[in-house]
Amino acid sequence: MILPIVAYGDPVLKKVGEEIDKDYPGLSELIDNMWETMYAASGVGLAAPQIGKSIRLFIVDASPFADEEEDEPDPKAKGLENFKKVFINPIIEEETGENWAFQEGCLSIPKIREDVYRKEKITITYFDENFDFHEETYDGYAARVIQHEYDHIEGILFTDHLSPLKRKLLTKKLGNISKGEIDVDYRMKFPVHKRGK
Ligand code: NI
């Protein structure tokens, strides 16, 4: 089932998510619904707060990064052909390397893309959908998507990483997103309702 994606301005996007255990009610159905929702919106990642649940769960399918046909293979897309994973109760244990800029977008903040600087490499521990434990290290686009989704379960949005000036320039656009004054071709839930509507 496709779930509505919560838009910028909803308080659930600012909350720190809670850990879950394997008896979390309806977990596998929730994960299935999140995949369906993410693909319907052509996303590469989706975190539970974005469908209104303040829990430490996100999904990533970074394989679209590997699909781009380029003459020179992009080193940042290495190994992403089949990169599809569920992250439960993750902890980013370490972030290392240089900061690099990448134009990030977010299904909760449609039609805005801005350069965000993050470190190159991460080590993350997490449980998968079967509650098996993993410790893995990523760089390139995989690390980037994971860092963005991890932020969501910490109540952080990519716009929080922008300079105060950049954010100020986006104020009107962000306000319009909260009010639903935006054309978007997937199902969303908007936090602000105008009087008389
Ligand atoms: Ni996002």
Short mmCIF file of N, CA and C in Angstrom, two decimals, residues 20-168:
data_model
loop_
_atom_site.label_atom_id
_atom_site.label_comp_id
_atom_site.label_asym_id
_atom_site.label_seq_id
_atom_site.Cartn_x
_atom_site.Cartn_y
_atom_site.Cartn_z
N ILE A 20 13.20 0.26 17.83
CA ILE A 20 12.13 -0.74 17.81
C ILE A 20 12.74 -2.12 18.06
N ASP A 21 11.89 -3.08 18.42
CA ASP A 21 12.40 -4.46 18.51
C ASP A 21 11.67 -5.32 17.47
N LYS A 22 12.06 -6.59 17.38
CA LYS A 22 11.54 -7.38 16.27
C LYS A 22 10.06 -7.70 16.41
N ASP A 23 9.49 -7.41 17.57
CA ASP A 23 8.06 -7.62 17.76
C ASP A 23 7.24 -6.36 17.46
N TYR A 24 7.89 -5.37 16.87
CA TYR A 24 7.16 -4.15 16.52
C TYR A 24 5.96 -4.53 15.64
N PRO A 25 4.75 -4.12 16.04
CA PRO A 25 3.56 -4.58 15.33
C PRO A 25 3.56 -4.22 13.84
N GLY A 26 3.33 -5.25 13.02
CA GLY A 26 3.21 -5.02 11.57
C GLY A 26 4.48 -4.61 10.88
N LEU A 27 5.63 -5.01 11.44
CA LEU A 27 6.91 -4.52 10.91
C LEU A 27 7.12 -4.89 9.44
N SER A 28 6.90 -6.18 9.08
CA SER A 28 7.23 -6.55 7.70
C SER A 28 6.27 -5.89 6.72
N GLU A 29 5.02 -5.72 7.12
CA GLU A 29 4.07 -5.03 6.25
C GLU A 29 4.46 -3.55 6.10
N LEU A 30 4.91 -2.96 7.21
CA LEU A 30 5.36 -1.56 7.17
C LEU A 30 6.52 -1.40 6.19
N ILE A 31 7.48 -2.34 6.26
CA ILE A 31 8.64 -2.26 5.36
C ILE A 31 8.19 -2.43 3.90
N ASP A 32 7.29 -3.39 3.64
CA ASP A 32 6.76 -3.57 2.28
C ASP A 32 6.10 -2.28 1.78
N ASN A 33 5.30 -1.67 2.64
CA ASN A 33 4.61 -0.44 2.26
C ASN A 33 5.59 0.70 2.00
N MET A 34 6.67 0.72 2.79
CA MET A 34 7.68 1.77 2.57
C MET A 34 8.38 1.60 1.23
N TRP A 35 8.70 0.34 0.86
CA TRP A 35 9.30 0.11 -0.47
C TRP A 35 8.35 0.61 -1.56
N GLU A 36 7.08 0.20 -1.45
CA GLU A 36 6.11 0.57 -2.48
C GLU A 36 6.00 2.10 -2.58
N THR A 37 5.97 2.75 -1.42
CA THR A 37 5.83 4.20 -1.36
C THR A 37 7.05 4.89 -1.97
N MET A 38 8.24 4.38 -1.63
CA MET A 38 9.48 4.99 -2.13
C MET A 38 9.58 4.85 -3.65
N TYR A 39 9.29 3.65 -4.17
CA TYR A 39 9.40 3.44 -5.62
C TYR A 39 8.35 4.27 -6.37
N ALA A 40 7.15 4.39 -5.80
CA ALA A 40 6.09 5.16 -6.46
C ALA A 40 6.49 6.63 -6.59
N ALA A 41 7.37 7.08 -5.69
CA ALA A 41 7.81 8.47 -5.71
C ALA A 41 9.19 8.61 -6.36
N SER A 42 9.70 7.52 -6.94
CA SER A 42 11.03 7.49 -7.57
C SER A 42 12.14 7.95 -6.63
N GLY A 43 12.05 7.55 -5.36
CA GLY A 43 13.08 7.91 -4.39
C GLY A 43 14.18 6.86 -4.31
N VAL A 44 15.31 7.23 -3.72
CA VAL A 44 16.40 6.28 -3.48
C VAL A 44 16.51 5.94 -2.00
N GLY A 45 15.70 6.60 -1.17
CA GLY A 45 15.69 6.31 0.26
C GLY A 45 14.41 6.84 0.87
N LEU A 46 13.99 6.21 1.98
CA LEU A 46 12.79 6.67 2.69
C LEU A 46 12.95 6.30 4.16
N ALA A 47 12.70 7.25 5.03
CA ALA A 47 12.81 7.00 6.47
C ALA A 47 11.41 7.01 7.09
N ALA A 48 11.25 6.20 8.15
CA ALA A 48 9.92 6.04 8.76
C ALA A 48 9.26 7.38 9.15
N PRO A 49 10.01 8.36 9.67
CA PRO A 49 9.33 9.62 9.99
C PRO A 49 8.63 10.25 8.78
N GLN A 50 9.13 9.95 7.58
CA GLN A 50 8.53 10.53 6.38
C GLN A 50 7.16 9.93 6.05
N ILE A 51 6.83 8.80 6.70
CA ILE A 51 5.47 8.28 6.55
C ILE A 51 4.75 8.39 7.89
N GLY A 52 5.28 9.27 8.76
CA GLY A 52 4.57 9.63 9.99
C GLY A 52 4.89 8.78 11.19
N LYS A 53 5.91 7.90 11.09
CA LYS A 53 6.27 7.06 12.24
C LYS A 53 7.64 7.44 12.78
N SER A 54 7.65 7.85 14.05
CA SER A 54 8.89 8.33 14.64
C SER A 54 9.69 7.17 15.23
N ILE A 55 10.19 6.31 14.33
CA ILE A 55 10.98 5.14 14.74
C ILE A 55 12.26 5.08 13.92
N ARG A 56 13.24 4.29 14.46
CA ARG A 56 14.57 4.25 13.84
C ARG A 56 14.63 3.17 12.76
N LEU A 57 14.06 3.51 11.64
CA LEU A 57 13.98 2.59 10.50
C LEU A 57 14.05 3.40 9.22
N PHE A 58 14.96 2.97 8.31
CA PHE A 58 14.91 3.55 6.97
C PHE A 58 15.32 2.52 5.93
N ILE A 59 14.94 2.80 4.69
CA ILE A 59 15.26 1.90 3.58
C ILE A 59 16.02 2.69 2.52
N VAL A 60 16.87 1.97 1.79
CA VAL A 60 17.70 2.60 0.76
C VAL A 60 17.76 1.68 -0.45
N ASP A 61 17.53 2.22 -1.64
CA ASP A 61 17.86 1.50 -2.87
C ASP A 61 18.64 2.47 -3.75
N ALA A 62 19.95 2.34 -3.68
CA ALA A 62 20.83 3.29 -4.39
C ALA A 62 21.16 2.81 -5.79
N SER A 63 20.51 1.73 -6.26
CA SER A 63 20.88 1.21 -7.58
C SER A 63 20.66 2.21 -8.73
N PRO A 64 19.69 3.15 -8.65
CA PRO A 64 19.61 4.13 -9.75
C PRO A 64 20.91 4.90 -10.00
N PHE A 65 21.74 5.06 -8.97
CA PHE A 65 23.02 5.74 -9.17
C PHE A 65 23.95 4.95 -10.08
N ALA A 66 23.76 3.63 -10.10
CA ALA A 66 24.63 2.79 -10.92
C ALA A 66 24.15 2.71 -12.36
N ASP A 67 22.92 3.10 -12.61
CA ASP A 67 22.33 2.93 -13.93
C ASP A 67 22.80 3.95 -14.96
N GLU A 68 23.28 5.08 -14.47
CA GLU A 68 23.65 6.13 -15.41
C GLU A 68 24.75 5.67 -16.35
N GLU A 69 24.49 5.84 -17.63
CA GLU A 69 25.48 5.40 -18.61
C GLU A 69 26.49 6.51 -18.86
N GLU A 70 27.67 6.25 -18.42
CA GLU A 70 28.73 7.25 -18.58
C GLU A 70 29.90 6.56 -19.27
N ASP A 71 30.69 7.36 -19.98
CA ASP A 71 31.87 6.79 -20.63
C ASP A 71 32.86 6.32 -19.57
N GLU A 72 33.05 7.20 -18.58
CA GLU A 72 33.96 6.85 -17.48
C GLU A 72 33.10 6.38 -16.32
N PRO A 73 33.35 5.17 -15.80
CA PRO A 73 32.56 4.75 -14.63
C PRO A 73 32.78 5.69 -13.45
N ASP A 74 31.71 6.06 -12.80
CA ASP A 74 31.78 6.99 -11.68
C ASP A 74 32.22 6.22 -10.42
N PRO A 75 33.40 6.57 -9.88
CA PRO A 75 33.88 5.80 -8.72
C PRO A 75 32.94 5.87 -7.52
N LYS A 76 32.17 6.93 -7.42
CA LYS A 76 31.26 7.06 -6.28
C LYS A 76 30.06 6.13 -6.40
N ALA A 77 29.83 5.56 -7.60
CA ALA A 77 28.69 4.65 -7.81
C ALA A 77 29.11 3.18 -7.76
N LYS A 78 30.39 2.95 -7.46
CA LYS A 78 30.93 1.59 -7.45
C LYS A 78 30.13 0.67 -6.51
N GLY A 79 29.72 -0.48 -7.04
CA GLY A 79 29.06 -1.48 -6.21
C GLY A 79 27.60 -1.21 -5.90
N LEU A 80 27.00 -0.24 -6.60
CA LEU A 80 25.61 0.12 -6.26
C LEU A 80 24.57 -0.57 -7.13
N GLU A 81 25.00 -1.50 -8.02
CA GLU A 81 24.07 -2.14 -8.95
C GLU A 81 22.89 -2.76 -8.21
N ASN A 82 23.19 -3.31 -7.05
CA ASN A 82 22.14 -4.04 -6.32
C ASN A 82 22.06 -3.59 -4.87
N PHE A 83 22.17 -2.31 -4.67
CA PHE A 83 22.28 -1.80 -3.29
C PHE A 83 20.90 -1.48 -2.75
N LYS A 84 20.30 -2.48 -2.11
CA LYS A 84 18.94 -2.33 -1.59
C LYS A 84 18.93 -2.88 -0.17
N LYS A 85 18.69 -2.02 0.82
CA LYS A 85 18.85 -2.46 2.21
C LYS A 85 17.86 -1.79 3.14
N VAL A 86 17.55 -2.55 4.20
CA VAL A 86 16.71 -2.04 5.30
C VAL A 86 17.63 -1.81 6.50
N PHE A 87 17.53 -0.63 7.11
CA PHE A 87 18.34 -0.29 8.28
C PHE A 87 17.41 -0.09 9.48
N ILE A 88 17.61 -0.90 10.52
CA ILE A 88 16.81 -0.78 11.75
C ILE A 88 17.76 -0.49 12.92
N ASN A 89 17.37 0.44 13.76
CA ASN A 89 18.18 0.87 14.91
C ASN A 89 19.64 1.12 14.54
N PRO A 90 19.89 1.81 13.43
CA PRO A 90 21.28 2.02 13.00
C PRO A 90 22.00 3.02 13.91
N ILE A 91 23.32 2.85 13.93
CA ILE A 91 24.17 3.85 14.59
C ILE A 91 25.34 4.12 13.65
N ILE A 92 25.52 5.37 13.24
CA ILE A 92 26.73 5.72 12.49
C ILE A 92 27.85 5.83 13.51
N GLU A 93 28.75 4.85 13.45
CA GLU A 93 29.80 4.74 14.46
C GLU A 93 30.94 5.71 14.18
N GLU A 94 31.17 5.96 12.87
CA GLU A 94 32.31 6.79 12.50
C GLU A 94 32.08 7.44 11.15
N GLU A 95 32.48 8.70 11.03
CA GLU A 95 32.47 9.38 9.73
C GLU A 95 33.87 9.93 9.52
N THR A 96 34.47 9.59 8.37
CA THR A 96 35.85 10.03 8.13
C THR A 96 35.99 10.58 6.71
N GLY A 97 37.16 11.14 6.44
CA GLY A 97 37.47 11.65 5.10
C GLY A 97 37.13 13.12 4.95
N GLU A 98 37.26 13.57 3.71
CA GLU A 98 37.01 14.97 3.39
C GLU A 98 35.52 15.24 3.27
N ASN A 99 35.12 16.48 3.56
CA ASN A 99 33.76 16.89 3.23
C ASN A 99 33.64 17.07 1.73
N TRP A 100 32.55 16.55 1.15
CA TRP A 100 32.31 16.80 -0.28
C TRP A 100 30.86 17.22 -0.49
N ALA A 101 30.66 18.03 -1.53
CA ALA A 101 29.33 18.58 -1.80
C ALA A 101 28.56 17.68 -2.75
N PHE A 102 27.28 17.51 -2.48
CA PHE A 102 26.40 16.78 -3.38
C PHE A 102 25.03 17.43 -3.33
N GLN A 103 24.39 17.57 -4.48
CA GLN A 103 23.05 18.16 -4.53
C GLN A 103 22.04 17.16 -4.00
N GLU A 104 21.55 17.42 -2.79
CA GLU A 104 20.59 16.51 -2.19
C GLU A 104 19.17 17.00 -2.43
N GLY A 105 18.28 16.06 -2.49
CA GLY A 105 16.85 16.34 -2.54
C GLY A 105 16.18 15.46 -1.51
N CYS A 106 14.88 15.60 -1.33
CA CYS A 106 14.19 14.83 -0.30
C CYS A 106 12.72 14.71 -0.69
N LEU A 107 12.16 13.52 -0.56
CA LEU A 107 10.75 13.33 -0.94
C LEU A 107 9.82 14.20 -0.10
N SER A 108 10.26 14.61 1.09
CA SER A 108 9.44 15.48 1.94
C SER A 108 9.58 16.95 1.55
N ILE A 109 10.56 17.25 0.70
CA ILE A 109 10.85 18.63 0.30
C ILE A 109 10.95 18.67 -1.23
N PRO A 110 9.82 18.43 -1.92
CA PRO A 110 9.90 18.26 -3.37
C PRO A 110 10.42 19.51 -4.09
N LYS A 111 11.13 19.23 -5.19
CA LYS A 111 11.58 20.27 -6.13
C LYS A 111 12.59 21.26 -5.56
N ILE A 112 13.21 20.92 -4.46
CA ILE A 112 14.33 21.73 -3.97
C ILE A 112 15.54 20.81 -3.91
N ARG A 113 16.63 21.26 -4.51
CA ARG A 113 17.89 20.51 -4.42
C ARG A 113 18.98 21.50 -4.08
N GLU A 114 19.80 21.14 -3.10
CA GLU A 114 20.87 22.06 -2.70
C GLU A 114 22.12 21.25 -2.38
N ASP A 115 23.26 21.89 -2.57
CA ASP A 115 24.52 21.26 -2.20
C ASP A 115 24.61 21.09 -0.69
N VAL A 116 24.91 19.88 -0.27
CA VAL A 116 25.12 19.60 1.14
C VAL A 116 26.52 18.98 1.27
N TYR A 117 27.27 19.43 2.26
CA TYR A 117 28.61 18.88 2.50
C TYR A 117 28.55 17.82 3.59
N ARG A 118 29.10 16.66 3.28
CA ARG A 118 29.20 15.60 4.30
C ARG A 118 30.53 14.88 4.11
N LYS A 119 30.94 14.15 5.15
CA LYS A 119 32.18 13.39 5.07
C LYS A 119 32.02 12.19 4.12
N GLU A 120 33.17 11.77 3.56
CA GLU A 120 33.17 10.75 2.50
C GLU A 120 32.75 9.36 2.93
N LYS A 121 33.14 8.99 4.15
CA LYS A 121 33.11 7.57 4.49
C LYS A 121 32.44 7.36 5.85
N ILE A 122 31.61 6.33 5.93
CA ILE A 122 30.96 6.04 7.22
C ILE A 122 31.11 4.57 7.58
N THR A 123 31.09 4.32 8.88
CA THR A 123 30.93 2.96 9.39
C THR A 123 29.65 2.95 10.19
N ILE A 124 28.77 2.01 9.84
CA ILE A 124 27.45 1.96 10.45
C ILE A 124 27.16 0.56 11.00
N THR A 125 26.51 0.51 12.14
CA THR A 125 25.99 -0.76 12.66
C THR A 125 24.47 -0.67 12.60
N TYR A 126 23.84 -1.79 12.32
CA TYR A 126 22.36 -1.80 12.20
C TYR A 126 21.84 -3.22 12.21
N PHE A 127 20.54 -3.34 12.33
CA PHE A 127 19.86 -4.61 12.15
C PHE A 127 19.10 -4.56 10.83
N ASP A 128 19.09 -5.70 10.11
CA ASP A 128 18.32 -5.73 8.86
C ASP A 128 16.89 -6.17 9.17
N GLU A 129 16.11 -6.42 8.11
CA GLU A 129 14.68 -6.72 8.29
C GLU A 129 14.46 -8.05 9.02
N ASN A 130 15.48 -8.92 9.06
CA ASN A 130 15.38 -10.17 9.82
C ASN A 130 15.99 -10.05 11.22
N PHE A 131 16.33 -8.82 11.59
CA PHE A 131 16.99 -8.52 12.85
C PHE A 131 18.34 -9.22 12.98
N ASP A 132 19.03 -9.39 11.85
CA ASP A 132 20.43 -9.79 11.88
C ASP A 132 21.28 -8.52 11.96
N PHE A 133 22.33 -8.60 12.79
CA PHE A 133 23.19 -7.45 13.05
C PHE A 133 24.27 -7.32 11.98
N HIS A 134 24.59 -6.10 11.58
CA HIS A 134 25.65 -5.85 10.60
C HIS A 134 26.51 -4.67 11.02
N GLU A 135 27.78 -4.76 10.65
CA GLU A 135 28.65 -3.58 10.74
C GLU A 135 29.30 -3.43 9.38
N GLU A 136 29.09 -2.28 8.73
CA GLU A 136 29.57 -2.09 7.36
C GLU A 136 30.15 -0.69 7.17
N THR A 137 31.04 -0.60 6.18
CA THR A 137 31.65 0.69 5.86
C THR A 137 31.30 1.06 4.42
N TYR A 138 30.90 2.31 4.21
CA TYR A 138 30.50 2.77 2.88
C TYR A 138 31.15 4.10 2.56
N ASP A 139 31.33 4.32 1.23
CA ASP A 139 31.70 5.66 0.80
C ASP A 139 30.87 6.01 -0.43
N GLY A 140 31.20 7.11 -1.09
CA GLY A 140 30.50 7.51 -2.31
C GLY A 140 29.02 7.73 -2.07
N TYR A 141 28.20 7.43 -3.11
CA TYR A 141 26.76 7.72 -3.04
C TYR A 141 26.06 6.88 -1.97
N ALA A 142 26.54 5.66 -1.75
CA ALA A 142 25.91 4.81 -0.72
C ALA A 142 25.98 5.50 0.62
N ALA A 143 27.18 5.99 0.98
CA ALA A 143 27.35 6.69 2.25
C ALA A 143 26.44 7.91 2.28
N ARG A 144 26.38 8.63 1.19
CA ARG A 144 25.59 9.87 1.12
C ARG A 144 24.10 9.61 1.39
N VAL A 145 23.55 8.58 0.73
CA VAL A 145 22.12 8.29 0.91
C VAL A 145 21.87 7.84 2.35
N ILE A 146 22.76 7.03 2.89
CA ILE A 146 22.61 6.57 4.27
C ILE A 146 22.69 7.75 5.24
N GLN A 147 23.63 8.64 5.03
CA GLN A 147 23.75 9.83 5.91
C GLN A 147 22.48 10.67 5.88
N HIS A 148 21.91 10.84 4.69
CA HIS A 148 20.68 11.63 4.55
C HIS A 148 19.52 10.95 5.30
N GLU A 149 19.37 9.64 5.11
CA GLU A 149 18.26 8.92 5.75
C GLU A 149 18.47 8.84 7.27
N TYR A 150 19.72 8.65 7.66
CA TYR A 150 20.03 8.59 9.10
C TYR A 150 19.65 9.91 9.77
N ASP A 151 19.93 11.00 9.10
CA ASP A 151 19.52 12.31 9.62
C ASP A 151 18.01 12.33 9.92
N HIS A 152 17.22 11.74 9.02
CA HIS A 152 15.76 11.75 9.21
C HIS A 152 15.37 11.13 10.56
N ILE A 153 16.01 10.04 10.93
CA ILE A 153 15.62 9.41 12.21
C ILE A 153 16.20 10.15 13.42
N GLU A 154 17.07 11.14 13.14
CA GLU A 154 17.57 12.03 14.18
C GLU A 154 16.80 13.36 14.18
N GLY A 155 15.79 13.46 13.33
CA GLY A 155 14.99 14.69 13.27
C GLY A 155 15.66 15.83 12.52
N ILE A 156 16.57 15.47 11.62
CA ILE A 156 17.34 16.48 10.87
C ILE A 156 17.00 16.38 9.38
N LEU A 157 16.83 17.52 8.74
CA LEU A 157 16.55 17.57 7.30
C LEU A 157 17.76 18.17 6.58
N PHE A 158 17.86 17.91 5.27
CA PHE A 158 19.07 18.42 4.58
C PHE A 158 19.12 19.95 4.62
N THR A 159 17.95 20.57 4.70
CA THR A 159 17.93 22.03 4.76
C THR A 159 18.58 22.55 6.05
N ASP A 160 18.62 21.71 7.09
CA ASP A 160 19.28 22.11 8.34
C ASP A 160 20.80 22.25 8.17
N HIS A 161 21.34 21.66 7.10
CA HIS A 161 22.79 21.74 6.86
C HIS A 161 23.18 22.97 6.04
N LEU A 162 22.18 23.72 5.55
CA LEU A 162 22.48 24.86 4.69
C LEU A 162 22.87 26.08 5.52
N SER A 163 23.49 27.04 4.87
CA SER A 163 23.86 28.27 5.57
C SER A 163 22.58 29.04 5.89
N PRO A 164 22.61 29.88 6.94
CA PRO A 164 21.42 30.68 7.28
C PRO A 164 20.92 31.50 6.09
N LEU A 165 21.83 32.00 5.28
CA LEU A 165 21.42 32.80 4.12
C LEU A 165 20.67 31.93 3.11
N LYS A 166 21.24 30.77 2.79
CA LYS A 166 20.60 29.84 1.85
C LYS A 166 19.20 29.48 2.33
N ARG A 167 19.11 29.19 3.63
CA ARG A 167 17.80 28.80 4.20
C ARG A 167 16.80 29.95 4.09
N LYS A 168 17.29 31.15 4.33
CA LYS A 168 16.42 32.31 4.26
C LYS A 168 15.87 32.48 2.84
#
